[in-house]
Coordinates of C-alpha atoms in Angstrom, one line a residue:
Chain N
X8 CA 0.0 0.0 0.0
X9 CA 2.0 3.6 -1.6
X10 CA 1.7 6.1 1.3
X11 CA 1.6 10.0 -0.1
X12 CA 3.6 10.5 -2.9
X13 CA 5.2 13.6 -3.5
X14 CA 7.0 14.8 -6.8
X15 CA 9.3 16.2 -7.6
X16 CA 11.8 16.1 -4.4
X17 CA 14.1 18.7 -5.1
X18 CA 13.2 21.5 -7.7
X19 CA 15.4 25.2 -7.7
X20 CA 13.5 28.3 -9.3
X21 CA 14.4 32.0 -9.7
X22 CA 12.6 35.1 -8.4
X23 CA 9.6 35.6 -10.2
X24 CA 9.1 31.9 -11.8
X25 CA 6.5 30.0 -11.3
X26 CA 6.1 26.5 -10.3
X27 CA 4.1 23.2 -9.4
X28 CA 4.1 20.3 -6.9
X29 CA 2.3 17.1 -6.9
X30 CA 1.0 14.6 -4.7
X31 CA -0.7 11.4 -4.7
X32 CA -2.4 10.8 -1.5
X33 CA -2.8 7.4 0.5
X34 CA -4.6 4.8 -0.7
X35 CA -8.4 5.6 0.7
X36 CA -8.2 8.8 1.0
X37 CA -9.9 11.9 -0.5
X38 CA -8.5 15.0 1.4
X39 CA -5.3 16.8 0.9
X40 CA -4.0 19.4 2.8
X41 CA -0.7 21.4 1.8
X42 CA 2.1 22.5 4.5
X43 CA 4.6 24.9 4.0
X44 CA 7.9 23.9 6.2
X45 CA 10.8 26.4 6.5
X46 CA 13.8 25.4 7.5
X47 CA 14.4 24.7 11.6
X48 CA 10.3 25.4 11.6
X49 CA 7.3 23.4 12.3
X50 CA 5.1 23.2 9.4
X51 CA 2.3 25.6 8.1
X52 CA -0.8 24.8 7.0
X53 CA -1.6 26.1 3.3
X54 CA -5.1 24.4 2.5
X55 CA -7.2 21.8 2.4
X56 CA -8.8 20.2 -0.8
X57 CA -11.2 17.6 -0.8
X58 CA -14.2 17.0 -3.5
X59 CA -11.9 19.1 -6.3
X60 CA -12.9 22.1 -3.9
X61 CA -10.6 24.7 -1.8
X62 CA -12.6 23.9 1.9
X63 CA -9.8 25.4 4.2
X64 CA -6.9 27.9 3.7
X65 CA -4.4 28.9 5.9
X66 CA -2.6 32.8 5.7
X67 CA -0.8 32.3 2.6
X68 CA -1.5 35.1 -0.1
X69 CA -3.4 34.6 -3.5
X70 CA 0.2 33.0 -5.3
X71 CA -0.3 29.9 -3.8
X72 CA -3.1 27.7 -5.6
X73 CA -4.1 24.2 -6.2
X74 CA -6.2 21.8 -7.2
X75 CA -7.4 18.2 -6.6
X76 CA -8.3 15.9 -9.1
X77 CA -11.3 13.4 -9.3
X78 CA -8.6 10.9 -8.5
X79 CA -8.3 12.9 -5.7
X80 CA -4.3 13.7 -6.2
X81 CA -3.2 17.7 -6.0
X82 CA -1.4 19.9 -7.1
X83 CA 0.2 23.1 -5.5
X84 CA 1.1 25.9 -7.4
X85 CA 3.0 28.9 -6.3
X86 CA 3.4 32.1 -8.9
X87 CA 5.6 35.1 -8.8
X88 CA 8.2 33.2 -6.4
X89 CA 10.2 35.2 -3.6
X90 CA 13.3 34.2 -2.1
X91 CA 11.1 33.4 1.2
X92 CA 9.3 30.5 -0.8
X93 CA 11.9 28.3 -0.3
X94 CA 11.1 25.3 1.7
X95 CA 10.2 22.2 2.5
X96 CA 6.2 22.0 1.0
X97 CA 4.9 18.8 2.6
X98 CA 1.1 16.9 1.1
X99 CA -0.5 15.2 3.6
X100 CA -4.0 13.0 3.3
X101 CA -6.4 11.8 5.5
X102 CA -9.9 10.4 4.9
X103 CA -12.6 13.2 5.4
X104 CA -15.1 12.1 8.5
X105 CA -12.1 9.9 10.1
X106 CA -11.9 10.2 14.0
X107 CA -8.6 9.7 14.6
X108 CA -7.8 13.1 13.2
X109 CA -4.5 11.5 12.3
X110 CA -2.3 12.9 8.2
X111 CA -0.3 11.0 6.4
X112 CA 2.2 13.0 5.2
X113 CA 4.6 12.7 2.4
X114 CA 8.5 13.3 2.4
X115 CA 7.8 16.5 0.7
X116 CA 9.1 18.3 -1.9
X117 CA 12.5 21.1 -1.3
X118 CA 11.9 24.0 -3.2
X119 CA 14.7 26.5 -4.0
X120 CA 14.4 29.9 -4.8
X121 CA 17.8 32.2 -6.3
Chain E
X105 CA -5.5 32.5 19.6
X106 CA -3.9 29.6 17.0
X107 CA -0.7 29.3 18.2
X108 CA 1.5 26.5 19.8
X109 CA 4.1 26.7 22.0
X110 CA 6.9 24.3 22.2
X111 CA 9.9 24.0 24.1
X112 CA 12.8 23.3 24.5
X113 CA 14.2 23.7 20.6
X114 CA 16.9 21.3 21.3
X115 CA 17.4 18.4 23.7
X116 CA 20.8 16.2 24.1
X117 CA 19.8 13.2 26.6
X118 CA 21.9 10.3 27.5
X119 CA 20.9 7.0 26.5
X120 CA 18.4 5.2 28.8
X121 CA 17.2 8.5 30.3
X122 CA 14.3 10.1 29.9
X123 CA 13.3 13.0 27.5
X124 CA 10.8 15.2 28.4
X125 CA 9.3 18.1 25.8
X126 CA 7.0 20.6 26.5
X127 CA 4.0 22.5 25.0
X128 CA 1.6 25.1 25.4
X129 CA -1.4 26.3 23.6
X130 CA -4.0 29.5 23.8
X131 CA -7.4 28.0 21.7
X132 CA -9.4 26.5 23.9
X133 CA -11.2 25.0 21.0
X134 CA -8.8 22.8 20.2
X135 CA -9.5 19.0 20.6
X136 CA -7.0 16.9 19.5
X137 CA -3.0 17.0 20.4
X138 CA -1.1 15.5 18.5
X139 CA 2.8 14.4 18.7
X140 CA 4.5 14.4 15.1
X141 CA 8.2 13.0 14.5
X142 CA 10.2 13.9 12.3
X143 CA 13.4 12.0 10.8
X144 CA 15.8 14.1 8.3
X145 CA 14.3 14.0 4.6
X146 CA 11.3 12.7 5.7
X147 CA 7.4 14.1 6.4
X148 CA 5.6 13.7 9.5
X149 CA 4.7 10.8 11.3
X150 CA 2.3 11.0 13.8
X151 CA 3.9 9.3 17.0
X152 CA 0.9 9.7 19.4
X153 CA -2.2 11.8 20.4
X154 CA -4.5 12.8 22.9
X155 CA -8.0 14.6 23.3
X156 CA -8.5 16.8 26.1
X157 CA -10.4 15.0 28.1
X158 CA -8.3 12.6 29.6
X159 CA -4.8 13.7 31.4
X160 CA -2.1 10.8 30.5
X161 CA -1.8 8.5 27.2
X162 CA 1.0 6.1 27.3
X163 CA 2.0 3.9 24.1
X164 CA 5.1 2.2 25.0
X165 CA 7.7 4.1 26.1
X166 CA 5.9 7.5 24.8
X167 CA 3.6 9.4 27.7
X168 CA 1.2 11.9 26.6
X169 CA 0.9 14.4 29.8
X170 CA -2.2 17.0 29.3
X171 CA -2.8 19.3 31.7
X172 CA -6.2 21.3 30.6
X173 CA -6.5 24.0 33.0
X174 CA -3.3 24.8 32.2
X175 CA -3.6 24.6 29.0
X176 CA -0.1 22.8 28.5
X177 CA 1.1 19.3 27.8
X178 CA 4.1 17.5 27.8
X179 CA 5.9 14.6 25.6
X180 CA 8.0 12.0 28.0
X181 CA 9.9 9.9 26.0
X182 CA 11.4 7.0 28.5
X183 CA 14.1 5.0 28.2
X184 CA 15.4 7.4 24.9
X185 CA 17.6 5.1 22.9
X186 CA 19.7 6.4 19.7
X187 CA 16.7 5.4 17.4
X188 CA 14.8 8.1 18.6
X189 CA 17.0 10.9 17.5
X190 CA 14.5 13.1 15.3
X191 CA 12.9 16.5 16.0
X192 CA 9.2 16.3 17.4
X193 CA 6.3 18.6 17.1
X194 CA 3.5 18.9 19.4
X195 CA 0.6 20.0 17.4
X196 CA -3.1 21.1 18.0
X197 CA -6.2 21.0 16.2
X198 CA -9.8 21.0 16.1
X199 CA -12.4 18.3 15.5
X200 CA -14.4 20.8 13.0
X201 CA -10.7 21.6 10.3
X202 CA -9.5 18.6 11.3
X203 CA -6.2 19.1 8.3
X204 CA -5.6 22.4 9.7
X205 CA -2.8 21.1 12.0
X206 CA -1.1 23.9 14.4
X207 CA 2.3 22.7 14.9
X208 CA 5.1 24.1 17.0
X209 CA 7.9 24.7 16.6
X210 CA 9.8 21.5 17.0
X211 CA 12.6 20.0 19.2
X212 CA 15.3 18.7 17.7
X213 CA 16.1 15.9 20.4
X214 CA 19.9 14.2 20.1
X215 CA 19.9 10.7 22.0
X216 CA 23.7 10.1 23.4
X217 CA 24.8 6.7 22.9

């Protein structure tokens, strides 16, 4: 059974570029939520997709978008990159309605910003 | 009102003793509490939890302490062995945005051999 999939691991933009991320969640489960993890920092919560809808966001500014398929995987997308994008951005899924509360997250992918 | 508190940021402990990390939170809405561990190059991985309305969870050598009229609760990690070198986050969330994890900050905890 994959666990959440992340591609690709390492990426390095320049200021201004713009770029994706993609994740394939757990098998089972139909929500996706996107972290932001600088480095020596716990992680950030970005947003939450789940039914190919936006249902939570965190304070992140209008660059960063995304999407969710109907086979539920995501994409993140960041546009207009500053040198404070860099970091760890970290997919996690979970299975909407679950009790346990508990993510699944993946190992992320490190983005680079010159 | 969404913020967590963790300390200490790093931890050296020898091995066989016991590690002990502490957190602190504001929202009393929150209802779940999380422990996240962390190994280099890796996401996540949720190490144990507790809701609010008990005080202690123990799995293993891992003890959930929750105290919540003081709105704090503590990781005690006994027995620390090598292995569990890794930075740990105490998180917080709430049953209704249950992916809208508040983490800390994270401790980056060193196990002396």
């Amino acid at each position: 059974d994959a666990g959440v999939t992340q591609s690709p691991t390492h990426l390095i933009k320049t200021r201004g570029q713009q770029v994706t991320l993609r994740c394939s969640p757990k098998s089972g489960h139909d929500t996706v939520s996107w972290y932001q993890q600088a480095l020596g920092q716990g992680p950030q919560f970005i947003f939450q997709y789940y039914e190919e809808e936006e249902r939570q966001r965190g304070n992140f500014p209008d660059r960063f978008s995304g999407h969710q398929f109907p086979n539920y995987s995501s994409e993140l997308n960041v546009n207009a990159l500053l040198l404070g994008d860099s970091a760890l951005y970290l997919c996690a899924s979970s299975q909407q309605g679950a009790m346990t509360g508990e993510l699944f997250f993946g190992e992320g992918s490190r983005l680079t910003v010159l | 009102q969404q913020q967590v508190k963790q300390s200490p940021q790093s931890l050296i402990v020898q091995k066989g003793g016991i590690s002990i990390i502490n957190c602190a939170y504001e929202n009393t809405a929150f209802d779940y509490f999380p422990w996240y561990q962390q190994f280099p190059g890796k996401g996540p991985a949720l190490l144990i939890a507790i809701r609010p309305d008990v005080s202690e969870k123990k799995e293993g050598r891992f003890t959930i302490s929750f105290n919540k009229s003081a709105k704090q609760f503590s990781l005690h990690i006994m027995d620390s062995q090598p292995g569990d070198s890794a930075t740990y986050f105490c998180a917080a969330q709430t049953h209704s945005s249950a992916s809208k994890i508040i983490f800390g900050s994270g401790t980056r905890l060193s196990i002396r051999p």
